[in-house]
Coordinates of C-alpha atoms in Angstrom, one line a residue:
Chain L
M1 CA 0.0 0.0 0.0
F2 CA 2.8 2.3 1.0
Q3 CA 4.6 1.3 -2.2
L4 CA 1.5 2.1 -4.3
N5 CA 1.1 5.5 -2.6
K6 CA 4.8 6.3 -3.2
D7 CA 4.4 5.3 -6.9
E8 CA 1.4 7.6 -7.2
K9 CA 3.3 10.5 -5.7
L10 CA 6.3 10.0 -7.9
I11 CA 4.1 9.8 -11.0
E12 CA 2.3 13.0 -10.0
K13 CA 5.6 14.9 -9.5
A14 CA 7.1 13.4 -12.7
L15 CA 4.0 14.7 -14.6
G16 CA 4.6 18.1 -13.0
G17 CA 8.1 18.0 -14.6
S18 CA 10.2 16.7 -11.8
Q19 CA 13.2 14.8 -13.3
R20 CA 14.2 13.5 -9.9
S21 CA 10.8 11.8 -9.3
W22 CA 11.0 10.2 -12.7
V23 CA 14.5 8.9 -12.1
S24 CA 13.3 7.5 -8.7
L25 CA 10.4 5.7 -10.4
V26 CA 12.7 4.3 -13.1
K27 CA 15.2 3.1 -10.6
R28 CA 12.5 1.4 -8.7
Y29 CA 11.4 -0.7 -11.7
E30 CA 14.4 -0.8 -14.0
G31 CA 15.8 -4.0 -12.5
L32 CA 12.5 -5.8 -13.0
V33 CA 12.1 -4.6 -16.5
Y34 CA 15.7 -5.2 -17.5
N35 CA 15.6 -8.8 -16.2
Y36 CA 12.3 -9.3 -17.9
C37 CA 13.7 -8.0 -21.2
L38 CA 16.8 -10.1 -20.7
R39 CA 14.8 -13.3 -20.4
M40 CA 12.7 -12.3 -23.4
T41 CA 15.5 -11.2 -25.7
F42 CA 18.5 -13.3 -24.5
S43 CA 20.8 -10.4 -25.3
P44 CA 22.0 -7.7 -22.9
S45 CA 22.1 -5.1 -25.7
D46 CA 18.7 -6.0 -27.0
A47 CA 17.4 -6.0 -23.4
M48 CA 18.9 -2.6 -22.8
D49 CA 17.2 -1.2 -26.0
L50 CA 13.9 -2.8 -25.2
M51 CA 14.0 -1.5 -21.6
Q52 CA 14.6 2.0 -22.9
E53 CA 11.7 1.7 -25.3
V54 CA 9.5 0.5 -22.4
F55 CA 10.4 3.4 -20.2
L56 CA 10.1 5.9 -23.1
A57 CA 6.6 4.6 -23.9
T58 CA 5.8 4.6 -20.2
Y59 CA 6.9 8.2 -19.9
R60 CA 4.9 9.3 -23.0
N61 CA 1.8 7.5 -21.8
L62 CA 2.1 8.7 -18.2
P63 CA -0.6 11.4 -18.6
S64 CA -3.1 8.7 -19.6
Y65 CA -2.3 6.6 -16.4
R66 CA -5.4 6.8 -14.4
G67 CA -4.1 5.1 -11.2
Q68 CA -6.9 2.6 -11.0
N69 CA -4.5 -0.3 -11.5
Q70 CA -1.1 -0.9 -10.0
F71 CA 1.6 1.0 -11.8
K72 CA 3.6 -2.2 -12.1
G73 CA 0.8 -3.9 -14.0
W74 CA 0.1 -0.9 -16.2
M75 CA 3.8 -0.6 -17.0
M76 CA 4.2 -4.4 -17.7
R77 CA 1.3 -4.2 -20.1
I78 CA 3.3 -1.6 -22.1
A79 CA 6.4 -3.8 -21.7
A80 CA 4.4 -6.8 -23.1
N81 CA 3.3 -4.8 -26.1
K82 CA 6.8 -3.5 -26.7
T83 CA 8.3 -6.9 -26.3
T84 CA 5.8 -8.4 -28.8
D85 CA 6.7 -5.6 -31.3
F86 CA 10.4 -6.0 -30.7
L87 CA 10.4 -9.8 -31.1
R88 CA 8.3 -9.5 -34.2
A89 CA 10.7 -7.0 -35.7
R90 CA 13.7 -9.0 -34.7
G91 CA 12.1 -12.1 -36.2
R92 CA 11.9 -10.3 -39.6
N93 CA 15.6 -9.5 -39.3
P94 CA 17.7 -12.5 -40.7
L95 CA 20.7 -11.4 -38.6
H96 CA 19.0 -11.8 -35.3
R97 CA 20.0 -15.4 -34.8
A98 CA 23.6 -14.2 -34.6
G99 CA 22.7 -13.2 -31.0
E100 CA 21.4 -16.6 -30.1
V101 CA 22.1 -18.1 -26.7
S102 CA 25.5 -19.6 -26.8
D103 CA 26.4 -22.9 -25.2
D104 CA 29.6 -21.4 -24.0
S105 CA 28.5 -19.1 -21.3
Y106 CA 31.9 -17.7 -20.8
E107 CA 31.6 -16.1 -24.3
S108 CA 28.3 -14.6 -23.5
P109 CA 28.3 -10.8 -23.5
E110 CA 26.2 -10.9 -20.4
L111 CA 29.3 -11.9 -18.4
H112 CA 30.7 -8.4 -19.1
T113 CA 27.8 -6.7 -17.4
T114 CA 27.9 -6.0 -13.7
S115 CA 26.4 -8.7 -11.5
A116 CA 24.4 -7.6 -8.5
H117 CA 25.7 -10.4 -6.4
S118 CA 29.2 -11.5 -5.9
H119 CA 32.6 -10.5 -7.2
D120 CA 33.8 -14.1 -6.5
P121 CA 34.6 -15.6 -9.9
A122 CA 33.3 -19.0 -9.0
E123 CA 30.1 -17.6 -7.6
H124 CA 29.8 -15.3 -10.6
Y125 CA 30.2 -18.2 -13.0
K126 CA 27.5 -20.2 -11.2
V127 CA 25.1 -17.3 -11.4
E128 CA 25.7 -16.8 -15.1
K129 CA 25.5 -20.5 -15.8
T130 CA 22.1 -20.7 -14.1
N131 CA 20.8 -17.7 -16.0
Q132 CA 22.1 -19.0 -19.2
Q133 CA 20.4 -22.3 -18.7
I134 CA 17.1 -20.6 -17.9
K135 CA 17.4 -18.5 -21.0
K136 CA 18.2 -21.6 -23.1
I137 CA 15.0 -23.3 -21.8
L138 CA 12.9 -20.2 -22.5
D139 CA 14.5 -19.9 -25.9
R140 CA 12.8 -23.2 -26.9
L141 CA 9.4 -21.6 -26.7
P142 CA 7.7 -19.5 -29.3
D143 CA 7.5 -15.8 -28.4
E144 CA 3.8 -15.8 -27.3
Q145 CA 4.3 -18.9 -25.0
K146 CA 7.5 -17.5 -23.7
L147 CA 5.7 -14.2 -22.8
V148 CA 3.0 -16.2 -20.8
V149 CA 5.6 -18.2 -19.0
E150 CA 7.5 -15.1 -18.2
L151 CA 4.5 -13.2 -16.9
K152 CA 3.2 -16.2 -14.9
F153 CA 6.3 -17.7 -13.4
F154 CA 8.8 -14.9 -13.2
Q155 CA 6.5 -11.8 -12.7
H156 CA 3.8 -13.8 -10.8
F157 CA 0.8 -12.1 -12.4
T158 CA -2.6 -13.7 -12.2
F159 CA -4.2 -15.1 -15.4
D160 CA -6.6 -12.2 -15.4
E161 CA -3.8 -9.7 -15.4
I162 CA -1.8 -11.6 -18.1
S163 CA -5.0 -11.7 -20.2
H164 CA -5.3 -7.9 -19.8
Q165 CA -1.7 -7.3 -20.6
T166 CA -1.5 -9.5 -23.6
G167 CA -4.9 -8.6 -24.9
T168 CA -6.0 -12.3 -25.1
S169 CA -8.6 -14.3 -23.3
I170 CA -7.9 -16.1 -20.0
N171 CA -8.5 -19.5 -21.7
T172 CA -6.0 -18.6 -24.4
V173 CA -3.4 -17.7 -21.8
K174 CA -4.0 -21.0 -20.0
T175 CA -3.8 -23.0 -23.2
R176 CA -0.5 -21.2 -24.1
L177 CA 0.9 -22.1 -20.7
Y178 CA -0.2 -25.7 -21.0
T179 CA 1.3 -25.9 -24.6
A180 CA 4.5 -24.4 -23.3
L181 CA 4.7 -27.0 -20.5
N182 CA 4.1 -29.8 -23.1
K183 CA 6.8 -28.4 -25.3
L184 CA 9.3 -28.5 -22.5
K185 CA 8.6 -32.1 -21.6
G186 CA 11.3 -33.4 -23.8
Y187 CA 14.1 -31.3 -22.3
S188 CA 16.0 -32.2 -19.2
E189 CA 18.0 -29.0 -18.7
M190 CA 15.5 -27.8 -16.2
Q191 CA 16.7 -30.4 -13.7
N192 CA 20.2 -29.2 -14.1
V193 CA 19.2 -25.7 -13.2
M194 CA 17.9 -26.7 -9.8
Chain N
M1 CA -11.0 -43.6 -18.8
L2 CA -9.8 -41.1 -21.4
C3 CA -8.3 -37.8 -20.1
D4 CA -9.2 -34.6 -21.9
H5 CA -6.5 -32.7 -19.9
Q6 CA -9.0 -29.9 -19.5
L7 CA -8.9 -30.0 -15.7
V8 CA -5.1 -29.8 -15.8
I9 CA -5.1 -26.9 -18.3
E10 CA -7.5 -25.0 -16.0
H11 CA -5.8 -25.6 -12.7
I12 CA -2.3 -26.8 -13.1
N13 CA -0.7 -23.6 -12.0
D14 CA -3.0 -23.1 -9.0
Y15 CA -2.2 -26.7 -8.0
V16 CA 1.5 -26.1 -8.2
E17 CA 1.1 -22.9 -6.2
N18 CA -1.1 -24.8 -3.7
K19 CA -4.1 -22.5 -4.2
L20 CA -6.7 -25.1 -4.9
S21 CA -9.6 -26.3 -2.7
P22 CA -9.1 -29.7 -1.2
E23 CA -11.8 -31.2 -3.5
L24 CA -10.1 -29.8 -6.6
K25 CA -6.7 -30.8 -5.4
Q26 CA -8.0 -34.4 -4.9
Q27 CA -9.4 -34.4 -8.4
M28 CA -6.1 -33.2 -9.8
E29 CA -4.2 -35.8 -8.0
S30 CA -6.6 -38.5 -9.3
V31 CA -6.0 -37.2 -12.9
F32 CA -2.2 -37.3 -12.3
S33 CA -2.3 -40.9 -11.1
S34 CA -4.5 -42.0 -14.1
C35 CA -2.9 -40.0 -16.9
P36 CA 0.9 -40.2 -17.4
D37 CA 0.7 -37.2 -19.8
C38 CA -0.9 -35.0 -17.3
S39 CA 1.5 -36.3 -14.6
A40 CA 4.5 -35.3 -16.9
T41 CA 2.9 -31.8 -17.4
H42 CA 2.6 -31.4 -13.7
K43 CA 6.2 -32.4 -13.2
K44 CA 7.3 -29.9 -15.8
C45 CA 5.2 -27.1 -14.3
L46 CA 6.7 -27.7 -10.9
E47 CA 10.2 -27.6 -12.3
L48 CA 9.4 -24.4 -14.2
Y49 CA 7.9 -22.9 -11.1
Q50 CA 10.9 -23.8 -9.0
M51 CA 13.3 -22.7 -11.7
S52 CA 11.8 -19.2 -11.8
F53 CA 13.2 -18.7 -8.3
E54 CA 16.6 -19.7 -9.4
W55 CA 17.0 -16.7 -11.7
Q56 CA 19.7 -14.5 -10.5
S57 CA 18.7 -10.9 -11.0
Q58 CA 21.1 -9.0 -13.2
A59 CA 22.2 -5.5 -12.4
V60 CA 21.1 -2.9 -14.9
P61 CA 24.1 -1.5 -16.8
E62 CA 24.6 2.3 -16.3
W63 CA 22.4 4.3 -18.6
H64 CA 20.9 7.8 -18.8
R65 CA 17.5 7.7 -17.4
T66 CA 16.2 11.1 -18.4
S67 CA 17.8 12.2 -21.6
Y68 CA 15.4 10.2 -23.8
A69 CA 12.3 11.1 -21.9
V70 CA 12.4 14.3 -19.8
R71 CA 12.6 17.5 -21.7
P72 CA 15.0 20.0 -20.2
P73 CA 13.1 22.8 -18.4
V74 CA 12.5 25.8 -20.7
K75 CA 14.6 28.7 -19.5
S76 CA 12.5 31.9 -19.7
S77 CA 14.4 35.1 -19.9
S78 CA 14.5 36.6 -16.4
W79 CA 14.4 40.3 -17.6
L80 CA 11.0 39.7 -19.0
N81 CA 9.7 38.4 -15.7
W82 CA 11.3 41.3 -13.8
G83 CA 9.9 43.8 -16.4
A84 CA 6.4 42.4 -16.0
M85 CA 6.6 42.5 -12.3
A86 CA 7.8 46.1 -12.3
T87 CA 5.0 47.2 -14.6
S88 CA 2.4 45.5 -12.5
S89 CA 3.7 47.0 -9.4
L90 CA 3.7 50.5 -11.0
A91 CA 0.1 50.1 -12.1
I92 CA -0.9 49.0 -8.7
L93 CA 0.8 52.0 -7.1
M94 CA -0.8 54.3 -9.5
V95 CA -4.2 53.0 -8.5
V96 CA -3.4 53.1 -4.8
F97 CA -2.1 56.7 -4.8
Q98 CA -4.9 57.8 -7.2
L99 CA -2.5 59.2 -9.7
E100 CA -4.2 61.8 -12.0
V101 CA -2.7 63.3 -15.1
S102 CA -4.4 66.2 -16.8
S103 CA -3.4 68.8 -19.4
G104 CA -4.7 72.4 -19.3
N105 CA -3.7 75.9 -20.2
T106 CA -0.9 75.8 -17.7
G107 CA 0.5 72.6 -19.2
L108 CA 0.6 69.0 -18.0
M109 CA -0.4 68.4 -14.4
I110 CA 0.2 65.3 -12.4
S111 CA -1.5 65.0 -9.0
F112 CA -1.8 62.3 -6.3
G113 CA -4.7 61.6 -4.0
G114 CA -7.5 62.6 -6.3
N115 CA -7.5 66.4 -5.3
Q116 CA -9.3 67.5 -8.5
S117 CA -12.6 69.3 -7.6
E118 CA -15.9 68.3 -9.1
A119 CA -16.3 71.6 -10.9
K120 CA -12.8 71.3 -12.5
I121 CA -13.6 67.8 -13.6
A122 CA -16.9 68.9 -15.1
K123 CA -15.2 71.8 -16.9
M124 CA -12.5 69.5 -18.1
V125 CA -15.1 67.0 -19.4
E126 CA -17.0 69.8 -21.1
S127 CA -13.9 71.1 -22.7
Q128 CA -13.0 67.6 -23.8
L129 CA -16.5 67.1 -25.2
A130 CA -16.2 70.5 -27.1
N131 CA -12.9 69.5 -28.5
Y132 CA -14.3 66.2 -29.4
K133 CA -17.3 67.8 -31.2
V134 CA -15.0 70.2 -33.2
E135 CA -12.8 67.2 -34.2
Q136 CA -15.8 65.2 -35.2
E137 CA -17.2 68.1 -37.3
K138 CA -13.9 68.5 -39.0
I139 CA -13.7 64.8 -39.7
F140 CA -17.3 64.8 -40.9
Q141 CA -16.6 67.8 -43.2
V142 CA -13.5 66.1 -44.7
K143 CA -15.5 62.9 -45.2
L144 CA -18.3 64.9 -46.9
D145 CA -15.8 66.7 -49.2
N146 CA -14.2 63.5 -50.1
S147 CA -17.6 62.0 -50.8
L148 CA -18.7 64.9 -53.0
E149 CA -15.5 64.9 -54.9
R150 CA -15.7 61.2 -55.5
Q151 CA -19.3 61.6 -56.7
N152 CA -18.3 64.4 -59.1
D153 CA -15.6 62.3 -60.6
Q154 CA -17.9 59.4 -61.1
T155 CA -20.5 61.6 -62.8
K156 CA -17.9 63.1 -65.1
L157 CA -16.7 59.7 -66.0
R158 CA -20.2 58.4 -66.6
L159 CA -20.9 61.4 -68.9
A160 CA -17.7 61.0 -70.8
N161 CA -18.5 57.4 -71.3
W162 CA -22.1 58.1 -72.5
M163 CA -20.9 60.8 -74.9
E164 CA -18.3 58.4 -76.3
K165 CA -20.9 55.8 -76.8
N166 CA -23.4 58.2 -78.4
R167 CA -20.8 59.5 -80.8
D168 CA -20.0 56.0 -81.9
E169 CA -23.7 55.3 -82.5
R170 CA -24.1 58.5 -84.6
Q171 CA -21.1 57.6 -86.7
Q172 CA -22.5 54.2 -87.3
D173 CA -25.9 55.6 -88.3
I174 CA -24.2 58.1 -90.8
K175 CA -22.2 55.3 -92.2
F176 CA -25.3 53.2 -92.7
V177 CA -27.2 56.1 -94.4
M178 CA -24.2 56.8 -96.6
T179 CA -23.8 53.2 -97.6
G180 CA -27.6 53.1 -98.5
W181 CA -27.4 56.3 -100.5
Q182 CA -24.3 55.1 -102.4
S183 CA -25.9 51.8 -103.2
Q184 CA -29.1 53.6 -104.3
R185 CA -27.0 55.9 -106.5
Y186 CA -25.2 53.0 -108.0
E187 CA -28.5 51.4 -108.8
D188 CA -29.9 54.6 -110.4
Q189 CA -26.7 55.0 -112.4
K190 CA -27.1 51.5 -113.7
T191 CA -30.7 52.2 -114.7
V192 CA -29.7 55.4 -116.5
D193 CA -26.9 53.5 -118.3
R194 CA -29.3 50.8 -119.3
Q195 CA -31.8 53.5 -120.7
L196 CA -29.1 55.3 -122.6
S197 CA -27.9 52.1 -124.1
Y198 CA -31.5 51.3 -125.1
I199 CA -31.9 54.8 -126.7
A200 CA -28.6 54.4 -128.5
D201 CA -29.6 51.0 -129.8
N202 CA -32.9 52.5 -131.0
Q203 CA -31.1 55.4 -132.7
I204 CA -28.9 53.0 -134.6
E205 CA -31.8 51.0 -135.7
N206 CA -33.6 54.2 -136.8
N207 CA -30.5 55.3 -138.7
Q208 CA -30.4 52.0 -140.4
V209 CA -34.0 52.2 -141.4
I210 CA -33.6 55.8 -142.6
N211 CA -30.5 54.7 -144.6
Q212 CA -32.5 51.9 -146.1
L213 CA -35.3 54.2 -147.0
I214 CA -32.9 56.7 -148.5
Q215 CA -31.3 54.0 -150.6
S216 CA -34.7 52.7 -151.7
V217 CA -35.7 56.2 -152.7
S218 CA -32.6 56.8 -154.6
T219 CA -33.0 53.4 -156.4
N220 CA -36.6 54.3 -157.4
Q221 CA -35.5 57.6 -158.9
K222 CA -33.0 55.8 -161.1
N223 CA -35.5 53.3 -162.4
F224 CA -38.4 55.8 -162.8
P225 CA -36.9 59.3 -163.6
G226 CA -40.4 60.7 -165.0
E227 CA -42.1 59.7 -161.9
S228 CA -39.4 61.3 -159.9
E229 CA -39.7 64.5 -161.9
Q230 CA -43.5 64.5 -161.5
T231 CA -43.0 63.9 -158.0
N232 CA -40.6 66.7 -157.8
N233 CA -43.0 68.9 -159.7
L234 CA -45.7 68.1 -157.5

């Protein structure tokens, strides 16, 4: 409740032209959005671009935010739309597979980004390995199923919220999740992750 | 019994998150025990659910959070604000101190506190009204003169146009009459020529007849001289 009120205050100030409030709001959600974008795009640079697009669209649409829903849900709806557009555009680009998830995680550009956790190389490697495996698993899914898995398991939205964010019916969301689970049946990497 | 997986599609996630009622939970467990496909789905869902907590959140690389979105504040020129404020203050002070500016025979007079008497004000108003009346009369006279002059010009112009048009019409009439007269004259001349030619033709014929008669008379005289003498005697 306190979080929501704080969001509302920051939004109000940001709408009044306060850069500091906008930066505070961005800092509060950028980790969530960046990691979401990372899982959806598998590329740090793409995730960065997508995250910036999401925040730009959020800022532009801020005057139309009515405050009835949680800001997070409203922003993630924008993120879902932007992600769909982004993945569709990237799908049309024949060069996008060049950024495919590599088996050799040491060569992944993600390793060059700052980790929030430990500076211990062994720990760092373990963290990156886990994330790489999760990304590999998600990469096996088509974009629309991946989006549902992301919103359900990683963002913990309800089916109703996911339906609202993706613009599809609840039944379609459930079916997509079930299809995704069936598709992952043949892969055993998930056990390695845990 | 064939499983249509519908129950699993509907409630698998709630089952994994342990949000189902005991009855539904029992039904789901019954499906899992009877349908290996649904059991495998449940297993995968559980793995995915647990896997989601394994994700190690990545720190966001440093980026500029405002340059793309927030417009820099528009810097308005400060002298304009100060100028506006000074003008407003001056206007307020003029109202508060009842500043009055008047011009009379003695020149421009500025007074504070509204010390102008009623009579003076009435006289001033009367004088202003008289001035205004004179000015209005002048303006009216000038406007009237201009209007008359304009009307005169228009009349002259209209007259000149009318005369020009009338002259053209007369010239055309004269031309028409002259052309008619000339054609009539030509026709008359032709008739006279024809008559003269006819008279000339008749004269020639008459001459010929006369000549023939003369010849015949002379021939008769040669053949019958006595008769001719008698005739001459007679």
